[in-house]
Amino acid sequence: MAEIMPDSAIRPRKEFGKTIAADITHRLREEIIACGLTPGEPLRFDVLRERFGVSFTTLREALTALAAEGLVDAQEQRGFRVAPVSRQDLVEVTDARVLIEVELIRRAIERGDDDWEIAVISTLHRLKRIEQRDPQHPLRDPEWKIAHRQFHQALVSACGSATLLAIRAELFDRAERYRHLSANFRPRPRDKAGEHQAIMQAAISRNPDLAVQLIETHIRSTADNVATYAGHLLDAE
Amino acid sequence: MAEIMPDSAIRPRKEFGKTIAADITHRLREEIIACGLTPGEPLRFDVLRERFGVSFTTLREALTALAAEGLVDAQEQRGFRVAPVSRQDLVEVTDARVLIEVELIRRAIERGDDDWEIAVISTLHRLKRIEQRDPQHPLRDPEWKIAHRQFHQALVSACGSATLLAIRAELFDRAERYRHLSANFRPRPRDKAGEHQAIMQAAISRNPDLAVQLIETHIRSTADNVATYAGHLLDAE
DNA sequence: CAAGTCCATATTTTCGAAAATCATATCGTT
DNA sequence: AACGATATGATTTTCGAAAATATGGACTTG
């Protein structure tokens, strides 16, 4: 009973954005990234309308925006569906991330000022504190996810290019969905805390070559993990 | 009289996409790229509605999609406007294009097969034929624009990453808008035909280092040209 | 039995009215 | 006159009904 009750009854209309459409976009994005909606699953208006308590039009706007981000697949005249996953797509996202993130970390190390250093250090600090709380399943902890995202965001924030940062953010979201996909099957997270610490130190000590190498390894090994433990989900489509 | 008449009276409803929204998105995109709409100009629903003969909702969907592409600026609760231009943005777009296009041309040269070679050669051939027709103002010729776009697209098409190709396409559009911006003030186009020919030959003869160098020069010199001849428009904002 | 056609239903897409929000002008107060 | 509050008009945003399109099943035909 309570599950079927529309959100509008228990939730304020606008949480994240100033418009309902922006709000729904945000909530749908989070849900797709967290694999609360299965990759490839059709996104029917009736269902979503009931769920979020908004109109056709507003939903359409949100879905259109997410389609542009690559999290939703728009099939003209045949509706929308959650973007499918595949080995090929995982490889593409991983390669694109490495290409861009490597460049951005170089620029950030070159240009970063005191504020940047402080942001990197403090976001890592918060991430570590949250990790102590529940070292088992970090991806299930919304706060860990936010802190993790903010640490990686802080690392490259001083790169000087809003354009590349926006592209990076989209790719990060798409990669995070794959991490969630494999989270249930992964035996135990590897030593991420140590990796983050090493990346932070390479960045703060202005060692671009080391930072780049650590970041690339970080991204690729995460993707390898996904391919290993969620392989059956990637081939099924 | 005839100018004020809505498009719906003289134009089929759907030209490019299967849905009206996709169609409007396409037409608005072309118009923004061609600077038929001034950078920074507010995009009022009443005006666009009259012009394109569609409803609020459909327009909103198109504008949302273009906002995700970076051609439109969405100001929540205060409508949309054509994305502003600036020196900073031009530099960012140029740098991002170089970063990505250089990588893609390398991959394409490595992986391209016979079909790729044929596509590169034939798109260049068509571009040259069109250039002979009207060597004065290529950017004003819609066919030249399409051929030019298709040649550059063909060059990287064999890179193997749909993800990076999509990002590249967005950046290409944003850069093309800057070319249009300066087109009216540029005294005379430099030897683009020769540059394209050289790039084609470097690609077909599988010389990645040369191709990369030529592409980077091609992109940067075009951007420099824009900065020179449209400088007054970039500072004004 | 395969393949095509037509119809009924499910679903998406589009529309214009209505609600919400913002921008501007007006007025009153200090 | 300067400032803040408030009302008014302009504009965006949201909604649910209506139109358009796709889907699946029953029926015919070769």
Coordinates of C-alpha atoms (C1' of nucleotides) in Angstrom, one line a residue:
Chain A
M1 CA 0.0 0.0 0.0
A2 CA 2.6 2.5 1.1
E3 CA 4.8 1.7 -1.8
I4 CA 2.2 2.5 -4.4
M5 CA 1.4 5.8 -2.9
P6 CA 2.7 8.5 -5.2
D7 CA 5.7 10.4 -4.1
S8 CA 3.9 13.7 -4.1
A9 CA 2.0 12.7 -1.0
I10 CA 5.2 12.3 1.1
R11 CA 7.8 14.3 -0.7
P12 CA 8.1 18.0 -1.4
R13 CA 7.6 18.8 -5.0
K14 CA 11.0 20.3 -5.7
E15 CA 14.0 19.1 -3.9
F16 CA 17.1 19.6 -6.2
G17 CA 16.2 22.0 -8.9
K18 CA 14.0 25.0 -9.1
T19 CA 11.7 23.3 -11.7
I20 CA 9.9 20.0 -11.3
A21 CA 11.4 18.8 -14.5
A22 CA 15.0 19.4 -13.3
D23 CA 14.0 17.6 -10.1
I24 CA 12.7 14.6 -11.8
T25 CA 15.7 14.5 -14.1
H26 CA 17.9 14.4 -11.0
R27 CA 16.0 11.7 -9.3
L28 CA 15.7 9.5 -12.4
R29 CA 19.4 9.9 -13.0
E30 CA 20.3 8.7 -9.5
E31 CA 17.9 5.8 -9.8
I32 CA 19.4 4.7 -13.2
I33 CA 22.9 5.0 -11.9
A34 CA 22.1 3.0 -8.8
C35 CA 20.5 0.3 -11.1
G36 CA 17.2 0.7 -9.3
L37 CA 16.0 0.6 -12.9
T38 CA 17.3 -2.3 -14.9
P39 CA 19.4 -1.6 -18.0
G40 CA 17.3 -2.0 -21.1
E41 CA 14.0 -1.8 -19.2
P42 CA 11.2 0.2 -20.9
L43 CA 10.3 3.5 -19.2
R44 CA 6.6 3.7 -19.6
F45 CA 4.9 7.0 -19.0
D46 CA 2.0 5.5 -17.1
V47 CA 4.3 3.8 -14.6
L48 CA 6.6 6.8 -14.1
R49 CA 3.7 9.2 -13.9
E50 CA 2.2 7.2 -11.1
R51 CA 5.5 6.9 -9.4
F52 CA 6.6 10.4 -9.4
G53 CA 3.3 12.1 -9.5
V54 CA 4.0 14.4 -12.5
S55 CA 2.5 14.8 -16.0
F56 CA 3.5 13.4 -19.3
T57 CA 5.2 16.6 -20.4
T58 CA 7.4 16.9 -17.4
L59 CA 8.5 13.3 -17.7
R60 CA 9.3 13.7 -21.3
E61 CA 11.5 16.7 -20.7
A62 CA 13.4 14.7 -18.0
L63 CA 13.8 11.7 -20.3
T64 CA 15.0 13.8 -23.1
A65 CA 17.7 15.4 -21.0
L66 CA 18.8 12.0 -19.7
A67 CA 18.9 10.6 -23.3
A68 CA 21.3 13.4 -24.1
E69 CA 23.5 12.2 -21.2
G70 CA 23.5 8.7 -22.4
L71 CA 21.7 7.2 -19.5
V72 CA 18.4 6.8 -21.4
D73 CA 17.8 5.5 -24.9
A74 CA 15.1 7.3 -26.9
Q75 CA 13.4 5.2 -29.5
E76 CA 11.4 7.6 -31.6
Q77 CA 7.6 6.9 -31.5
R78 CA 8.3 3.9 -29.3
G79 CA 9.2 5.5 -26.1
F80 CA 12.2 5.5 -23.9
R81 CA 14.1 2.8 -22.1
V82 CA 17.0 2.7 -19.6
A83 CA 20.2 2.7 -21.7
P84 CA 21.4 -0.9 -22.2
V85 CA 24.7 -2.0 -20.9
S86 CA 27.3 -4.0 -22.8
R87 CA 31.0 -5.0 -22.7
Q88 CA 31.6 -2.7 -25.7
D89 CA 30.0 0.3 -23.9
L90 CA 31.9 -0.4 -20.8
V91 CA 35.2 -0.4 -22.8
E92 CA 34.2 2.8 -24.5
V93 CA 33.3 4.6 -21.3
T94 CA 36.5 3.4 -19.6
D95 CA 38.7 4.5 -22.5
A96 CA 37.0 7.9 -22.8
R97 CA 37.3 8.4 -19.1
V98 CA 41.0 7.7 -19.1
L99 CA 41.6 10.0 -22.1
I100 CA 39.9 12.9 -20.5
E101 CA 40.6 12.4 -16.8
V102 CA 44.4 12.0 -17.5
E103 CA 44.4 15.3 -19.3
L104 CA 42.4 17.1 -16.6
I105 CA 44.5 15.8 -13.7
R106 CA 47.6 17.2 -15.5
R107 CA 46.0 20.6 -16.0
A108 CA 44.7 20.7 -12.4
I109 CA 48.1 19.8 -11.0
E110 CA 49.6 22.6 -13.1
R111 CA 47.0 25.2 -12.3
G112 CA 45.6 24.3 -8.9
D113 CA 46.0 26.9 -6.1
D114 CA 45.6 26.7 -2.3
D115 CA 41.9 26.3 -2.5
W116 CA 42.3 23.4 -4.8
E117 CA 44.7 21.6 -2.4
I118 CA 42.3 22.2 0.5
A119 CA 39.4 20.8 -1.5
V120 CA 41.3 17.7 -2.5
I121 CA 42.5 17.1 1.1
S122 CA 39.2 17.8 2.8
T123 CA 37.1 15.7 0.4
L124 CA 39.5 12.8 0.8
H125 CA 39.3 13.2 4.6
R126 CA 35.6 13.0 4.6
L127 CA 35.6 10.0 2.3
K128 CA 37.9 8.1 4.7
R129 CA 35.8 9.0 7.7
I130 CA 32.7 7.6 6.0
E131 CA 34.6 4.5 5.0
Q132 CA 35.5 3.7 8.6
R133 CA 31.8 3.5 9.4
D134 CA 30.9 0.7 7.1
P135 CA 33.8 -0.8 5.2
Q136 CA 31.7 -3.6 3.7
H137 CA 29.5 -2.1 1.1
P138 CA 30.4 1.5 0.4
L139 CA 28.3 1.7 -2.8
R140 CA 25.2 1.1 -0.8
D141 CA 25.9 4.1 1.4
P142 CA 24.6 7.2 -0.3
E143 CA 26.9 9.4 1.7
W144 CA 29.9 7.4 0.6
K145 CA 28.8 7.7 -3.0
I146 CA 28.5 11.5 -2.7
A147 CA 31.9 11.8 -0.9
H148 CA 33.6 9.6 -3.5
R149 CA 32.2 11.6 -6.3
Q150 CA 33.2 14.8 -4.7
F151 CA 36.8 13.7 -4.1
H152 CA 37.3 12.8 -7.8
Q153 CA 35.5 16.0 -8.8
A154 CA 37.8 18.0 -6.5
L155 CA 40.9 16.4 -8.0
V156 CA 40.2 17.8 -11.5
S157 CA 38.2 20.9 -10.6
A158 CA 41.1 23.2 -11.1
C159 CA 41.6 22.1 -14.7
G160 CA 40.2 25.4 -16.0
S161 CA 37.7 23.9 -18.6
A162 CA 34.0 23.8 -17.7
T163 CA 33.5 22.1 -21.1
L164 CA 35.7 19.1 -20.3
L165 CA 34.5 19.0 -16.7
A166 CA 30.9 18.6 -18.0
I167 CA 31.9 15.7 -20.3
R168 CA 33.9 14.1 -17.5
A169 CA 30.9 14.3 -15.2
E170 CA 28.7 12.5 -17.7
L171 CA 31.2 9.7 -18.2
F172 CA 31.7 9.4 -14.4
D173 CA 27.9 8.8 -14.1
R174 CA 27.9 6.2 -16.8
A175 CA 30.8 4.4 -15.2
E176 CA 29.2 4.5 -11.8
R177 CA 26.3 2.7 -13.1
Y178 CA 28.5 -0.2 -14.1
R179 CA 30.1 -0.2 -10.7
H180 CA 26.6 -0.6 -9.2
L181 CA 25.9 -3.4 -11.6
S182 CA 28.7 -5.5 -10.3
A183 CA 28.5 -4.5 -6.7
N184 CA 26.2 -7.3 -5.7
F185 CA 28.5 -9.9 -7.2
R186 CA 31.9 -8.6 -6.1
P187 CA 33.3 -10.6 -3.2
R188 CA 34.9 -7.6 -1.4
P189 CA 36.1 -4.2 -2.4
R190 CA 39.8 -3.9 -3.0
D191 CA 41.9 -1.3 -1.3
K192 CA 40.3 1.8 -2.6
A193 CA 41.1 3.8 0.4
G194 CA 44.8 3.3 -0.2
E195 CA 44.5 4.2 -3.9
H196 CA 42.7 7.4 -3.2
Q197 CA 45.3 8.4 -0.6
A198 CA 48.1 7.8 -3.1
I199 CA 46.3 9.8 -5.8
M200 CA 45.8 12.7 -3.4
Q201 CA 49.5 12.7 -2.4
A202 CA 50.7 12.6 -6.0
A203 CA 48.4 15.5 -6.8
I204 CA 49.3 17.6 -3.9
S205 CA 53.0 17.0 -4.3
R206 CA 52.6 18.1 -7.9
N207 CA 53.8 14.9 -9.5
P208 CA 51.7 14.8 -12.6
D209 CA 53.2 11.6 -14.1
L210 CA 52.6 9.6 -11.0
A211 CA 49.1 11.0 -10.5
V212 CA 48.2 10.2 -14.1
Q213 CA 49.5 6.6 -13.8
L214 CA 47.6 6.1 -10.6
I215 CA 44.4 7.5 -12.0
E216 CA 44.6 5.4 -15.1
T217 CA 45.2 2.3 -13.0
H218 CA 42.4 3.2 -10.7
I219 CA 39.9 3.6 -13.6
R220 CA 41.0 0.6 -15.5
S221 CA 41.1 -1.8 -12.6
T222 CA 37.6 -0.8 -11.5
A223 CA 36.4 -1.5 -15.0
D224 CA 38.2 -4.8 -15.1
N225 CA 36.5 -5.7 -11.8
V226 CA 33.1 -4.9 -13.3
A227 CA 33.8 -7.0 -16.4
T228 CA 34.8 -9.9 -14.2
Y229 CA 32.0 -9.9 -11.7
A230 CA 29.2 -8.6 -13.9
G231 CA 30.2 -10.3 -17.1
H232 CA 27.1 -12.4 -17.2
L233 CA 24.9 -9.3 -17.1
L234 CA 26.9 -7.7 -19.9
D235 CA 26.6 -10.6 -22.4
A236 CA 22.9 -11.2 -21.6
E237 CA 21.7 -8.2 -23.5
Chain B
M1 CA 3.2 38.8 -45.0
A2 CA 4.8 35.7 -46.2
E3 CA 7.6 35.8 -43.6
I4 CA 5.2 35.9 -40.7
M5 CA 3.2 33.0 -42.0
P6 CA 3.9 30.0 -39.7
D7 CA 6.1 27.3 -41.2
S8 CA 3.4 24.7 -40.8
A9 CA 1.6 26.2 -43.8
I10 CA 4.4 25.7 -46.2
R11 CA 6.5 23.0 -44.7
P12 CA 5.8 19.3 -43.9
R13 CA 5.5 18.7 -40.2
K14 CA 8.3 16.3 -39.9
E15 CA 11.4 16.5 -42.1
F16 CA 14.3 15.1 -40.2
G17 CA 13.1 13.0 -37.3
K18 CA 10.1 10.8 -36.7
T19 CA 8.8 13.1 -34.0
I20 CA 8.0 16.8 -34.3
A21 CA 10.2 17.4 -31.2
A22 CA 13.2 15.8 -32.9
D23 CA 12.5 17.8 -36.0
I24 CA 12.4 21.1 -34.1
T25 CA 15.5 20.2 -32.2
H26 CA 17.3 19.7 -35.5
R27 CA 16.1 22.9 -37.1
L28 CA 16.8 25.0 -34.0
R29 CA 20.3 23.4 -33.8
E30 CA 21.1 24.4 -37.4
E31 CA 19.8 27.8 -36.9
I32 CA 21.9 28.4 -33.8
I33 CA 25.0 27.0 -35.4
A34 CA 24.5 29.3 -38.4
C35 CA 24.1 32.2 -36.0
G36 CA 20.6 32.9 -37.4
L37 CA 19.9 33.3 -33.7
T38 CA 22.3 35.7 -31.9
P39 CA 24.4 34.3 -29.1
G40 CA 22.8 35.3 -25.8
E41 CA 19.5 36.1 -27.3
P42 CA 16.5 35.1 -25.2
L43 CA 14.4 32.3 -26.7
R44 CA 10.8 33.2 -25.9
F45 CA 8.1 30.6 -26.3
D46 CA 5.6 32.9 -27.9
V47 CA 8.0 33.8 -30.7
L48 CA 9.3 30.3 -31.3
R49 CA 5.8 29.0 -31.1
E50 CA 4.6 31.4 -33.8
R51 CA 7.7 30.7 -35.9
F52 CA 7.6 26.9 -35.9
G53 CA 3.9 26.3 -35.4
V54 CA 4.3 24.0 -32.4
S55 CA 3.2 23.9 -28.8
F56 CA 4.9 24.9 -25.6
T57 CA 5.7 21.4 -24.7
T58 CA 7.3 20.4 -27.9
L59 CA 9.5 23.5 -27.9
R60 CA 10.5 22.8 -24.3
E61 CA 11.6 19.3 -25.2
A62 CA 13.7 20.6 -28.1
L63 CA 15.3 23.4 -25.9
T64 CA 16.1 20.9 -23.2
A65 CA 17.9 18.7 -25.6
L66 CA 19.9 21.6 -27.0
A67 CA 20.8 22.7 -23.5
A68 CA 22.4 19.3 -22.9
E69 CA 24.4 19.8 -26.1
G70 CA 25.7 23.2 -24.9
L71 CA 24.0 25.2 -27.7
V72 CA 21.3 26.6 -25.4
D73 CA 21.5 27.9 -22.0
A74 CA 18.7 27.0 -19.6
Q75 CA 18.0 29.4 -16.8
E76 CA 15.6 27.8 -14.5
Q77 CA 12.3 29.6 -14.1
R78 CA 13.6 32.3 -16.4
G79 CA 13.5 30.5 -19.7
F80 CA 16.1 29.7 -22.3
R81 CA 18.5 31.7 -24.4
V82 CA 21.0 31.0 -27.1
A83 CA 24.2 29.9 -25.5
P84 CA 26.5 32.9 -25.1
V85 CA 29.9 33.1 -26.8
S86 CA 33.2 34.1 -25.2
R87 CA 36.9 33.9 -25.8
Q88 CA 37.1 31.5 -22.8
D89 CA 34.5 29.2 -24.3
L90 CA 36.2 29.3 -27.7
V91 CA 39.5 28.3 -26.1
E92 CA 37.8 25.5 -24.2
V93 CA 36.0 24.1 -27.2
T94 CA 39.2 24.3 -29.3
D95 CA 41.3 22.5 -26.6
A96 CA 38.7 19.8 -26.1
R97 CA 38.4 19.3 -29.8
V98 CA 42.1 18.9 -30.2
L99 CA 42.3 16.4 -27.3
I100 CA 39.6 14.2 -28.7
E101 CA 40.1 14.5 -32.4
V102 CA 43.8 13.8 -32.2
E103 CA 43.0 10.6 -30.3
L104 CA 40.3 9.6 -32.7
I105 CA 42.3 10.1 -35.8
R106 CA 45.0 7.9 -34.4
R107 CA 42.5 5.1 -33.7
A108 CA 40.9 5.5 -37.0
I109 CA 44.2 5.2 -38.9
E110 CA 45.0 2.2 -36.9
R111 CA 41.7 0.4 -37.4
G112 CA 40.3 1.8 -40.6
D113 CA 39.5 -0.7 -43.3
D114 CA 38.8 -0.4 -47.1
D115 CA 35.4 1.1 -46.5
W116 CA 36.9 3.8 -44.3
E117 CA 39.4 4.7 -47.0
I118 CA 36.7 4.9 -49.6
A119 CA 34.6 7.1 -47.3
V120 CA 37.4 9.5 -46.6
I121 CA 38.4 9.8 -50.3
S122 CA 34.8 10.1 -51.6
T123 CA 33.7 12.7 -49.0
L124 CA 36.8 14.8 -49.8
H125 CA 36.1 14.5 -53.5
R126 CA 32.6 15.8 -53.1
L127 CA 33.8 18.6 -50.9
K128 CA 36.3 19.7 -53.5
R129 CA 33.7 19.6 -56.3
I130 CA 31.4 21.8 -54.3
E131 CA 34.2 24.2 -53.5
Q132 CA 34.9 24.7 -57.2
R133 CA 31.4 26.0 -57.7
D134 CA 31.6 28.9 -55.3
P135 CA 35.0 29.5 -53.8
Q136 CA 34.0 32.7 -52.2
H137 CA 31.8 32.0 -49.2
P138 CA 31.7 28.3 -48.5
L139 CA 30.1 28.7 -45.2
R140 CA 27.0 30.2 -46.8
D141 CA 26.5 27.2 -49.0
P142 CA 24.5 24.6 -47.0
E143 CA 25.8 21.8 -49.3
W144 CA 29.4 22.8 -48.5
K145 CA 28.7 22.7 -44.8
I146 CA 27.3 19.3 -45.0
A147 CA 30.1 18.0 -47.2
H148 CA 32.7 19.5 -44.9
R149 CA 31.1 18.0 -41.9
Q150 CA 30.9 14.6 -43.5
F151 CA 34.5 14.7 -44.5
H152 CA 35.7 15.3 -41.0
Q153 CA 33.2 12.8 -39.7
A154 CA 34.5 10.2 -42.2
L155 CA 38.1 10.7 -41.1
V156 CA 37.4 9.6 -37.5
S157 CA 34.4 7.3 -38.2
A158 CA 36.6 4.2 -37.9
C159 CA 37.8 5.0 -34.4
G160 CA 35.6 2.3 -32.9
S161 CA 34.0 4.4 -30.1
A162 CA 30.5 5.7 -30.5
T163 CA 30.8 7.4 -27.2
L164 CA 33.7 9.5 -28.3
L165 CA 32.2 10.2 -31.7
A166 CA 29.1 11.6 -30.0
I167 CA 31.2 13.9 -27.9
R168 CA 33.3 14.9 -30.9
A169 CA 30.1 15.7 -32.9
E170 CA 28.8 18.1 -30.2
L171 CA 32.1 19.9 -30.0
F172 CA 32.2 20.2 -33.8
D173 CA 28.8 21.9 -33.8
R174 CA 29.9 24.3 -31.1
A175 CA 33.0 25.1 -33.0
E176 CA 31.1 25.6 -36.3
R177 CA 29.0 28.2 -34.6
Y178 CA 32.1 30.2 -33.9
R179 CA 33.2 29.9 -37.6
H180 CA 29.9 31.3 -38.7
L181 CA 30.3 34.1 -36.2
S182 CA 33.4 35.3 -37.8
A183 CA 32.5 34.4 -41.4
N184 CA 31.1 37.9 -42.1
F185 CA 34.3 39.6 -41.0
R186 CA 36.9 37.3 -42.4
P187 CA 38.5 38.8 -45.5
R188 CA 38.9 35.6 -47.5
P189 CA 39.1 31.9 -46.6
R190 CA 42.6 30.6 -46.4
D191 CA 43.7 27.5 -48.3
K192 CA 41.3 25.0 -46.7
A193 CA 41.2 22.8 -49.8
G194 CA 44.9 22.1 -49.6
E195 CA 44.7 21.4 -45.8
H196 CA 41.9 18.9 -46.3
Q197 CA 43.8 17.2 -49.1
A198 CA 46.9 16.9 -47.0
I199 CA 45.0 15.5 -44.0
M200 CA 43.3 12.9 -46.3
Q201 CA 46.7 11.8 -47.7
A202 CA 48.3 11.5 -44.3
A203 CA 45.3 9.4 -43.1
I204 CA 45.2 7.1 -46.2
S205 CA 48.9 6.6 -46.2
R206 CA 48.6 5.6 -42.5
N207 CA 50.9 8.2 -41.1
P208 CA 49.3 9.0 -37.8
D209 CA 51.9 11.5 -36.5
L210 CA 51.6 13.6 -39.6
A211 CA 47.8 13.4 -39.6
V212 CA 47.6 14.4 -36.0
Q213 CA 49.9 17.3 -36.5
L214 CA 47.9 18.5 -39.5
I215 CA 44.5 18.1 -37.7
E216 CA 45.7 20.0 -34.7
T217 CA 47.0 22.9 -36.9
H218 CA 43.8 22.8 -38.8
I219 CA 41.6 23.2 -35.7
R220 CA 43.8 25.7 -34.0
S221 CA 44.3 28.0 -36.9
T222 CA 40.6 28.0 -37.6
A223 CA 40.0 29.0 -34.0
D224 CA 42.8 31.7 -34.2
N225 CA 41.0 33.1 -37.2
V226 CA 37.8 33.3 -35.3
A227 CA 39.4 35.0 -32.4
T228 CA 41.0 37.5 -34.7
Y229 CA 38.1 38.4 -36.9
A230 CA 35.3 38.1 -34.4
G231 CA 37.1 39.3 -31.4
H232 CA 34.8 42.3 -30.9
L233 CA 31.8 39.9 -30.7
L234 CA 33.6 37.8 -28.1
D235 CA 34.4 40.6 -25.8
A236 CA 31.1 42.3 -26.1
E237 CA 29.1 39.8 -24.1
Chain C
dC1 C1' 0.7 -23.2 -43.1
dA2 C1' 3.0 -18.8 -44.2
dA3 C1' 2.2 -14.2 -45.2
dG4 C1' -0.4 -10.3 -45.5
dT5 C1' -4.4 -7.2 -44.0
dC6 C1' -7.3 -5.2 -40.9
dC7 C1' -9.0 -4.0 -36.6
dA8 C1' -8.8 -3.1 -31.4
dT9 C1' -6.0 -1.8 -27.8
dA10 C1' -1.9 0.0 -25.6
dT11 C1' 1.3 3.7 -25.6
dT12 C1' 3.5 7.6 -27.0
dT13 C1' 3.3 12.3 -28.7
dT14 C1' 1.2 16.8 -29.1
dC15 C1' -1.7 20.4 -27.9
dG16 C1' -3.6 24.7 -25.5
dA17 C1' -5.5 26.0 -21.2
dA18 C1' -4.4 26.9 -16.4
dA19 C1' -1.1 27.5 -12.6
dA20 C1' 3.2 29.2 -11.0
dT21 C1' 6.8 32.3 -11.2
dC22 C1' 9.3 36.3 -12.4
dA23 C1' 9.9 41.3 -13.8
dT24 C1' 8.3 45.9 -13.6
dA25 C1' 5.7 49.7 -12.2
dT26 C1' 3.2 52.0 -8.5
dC27 C1' 2.5 53.5 -4.2
dG28 C1' 3.4 54.6 0.7
dT29 C1' 6.7 55.4 4.3
dT30 C1' 10.8 57.3 6.4
Chain D
dA1 C1' 14.6 61.5 -2.7
dA2 C1' 15.6 56.7 -1.2
dC3 C1' 13.8 52.5 0.1
dG4 C1' 10.8 48.7 0.6
dA5 C1' 6.3 46.5 0.0
dT6 C1' 2.8 45.3 -3.1
dA7 C1' 0.1 44.8 -7.2
dT8 C1' 0.1 44.1 -12.2
dG9 C1' 1.4 42.2 -16.4
dA10 C1' 4.5 39.2 -18.9
dT11 C1' 6.5 34.7 -19.3
dT12 C1' 7.6 30.3 -18.0
dT13 C1' 6.2 25.9 -16.3
dT14 C1' 2.9 22.2 -15.5
dC15 C1' -1.1 19.7 -16.4
dG16 C1' -4.5 16.2 -18.4
dA17 C1' -7.2 15.6 -22.5
dA18 C1' -7.0 14.6 -27.3
dA19 C1' -4.5 13.1 -31.5
dA20 C1' -1.2 10.2 -33.6
dT21 C1' 1.3 6.1 -33.8
dA22 C1' 2.7 1.4 -32.7
dT23 C1' 1.5 -3.4 -31.1
dG24 C1' -0.7 -7.7 -31.2
dG25 C1' -4.4 -10.7 -32.5
dA26 C1' -8.0 -12.3 -35.5
dC27 C1' -9.0 -13.1 -40.1
dT28 C1' -8.4 -13.8 -45.0
dT29 C1' -5.8 -15.3 -48.9
dG30 C1' -2.3 -17.7 -51.7

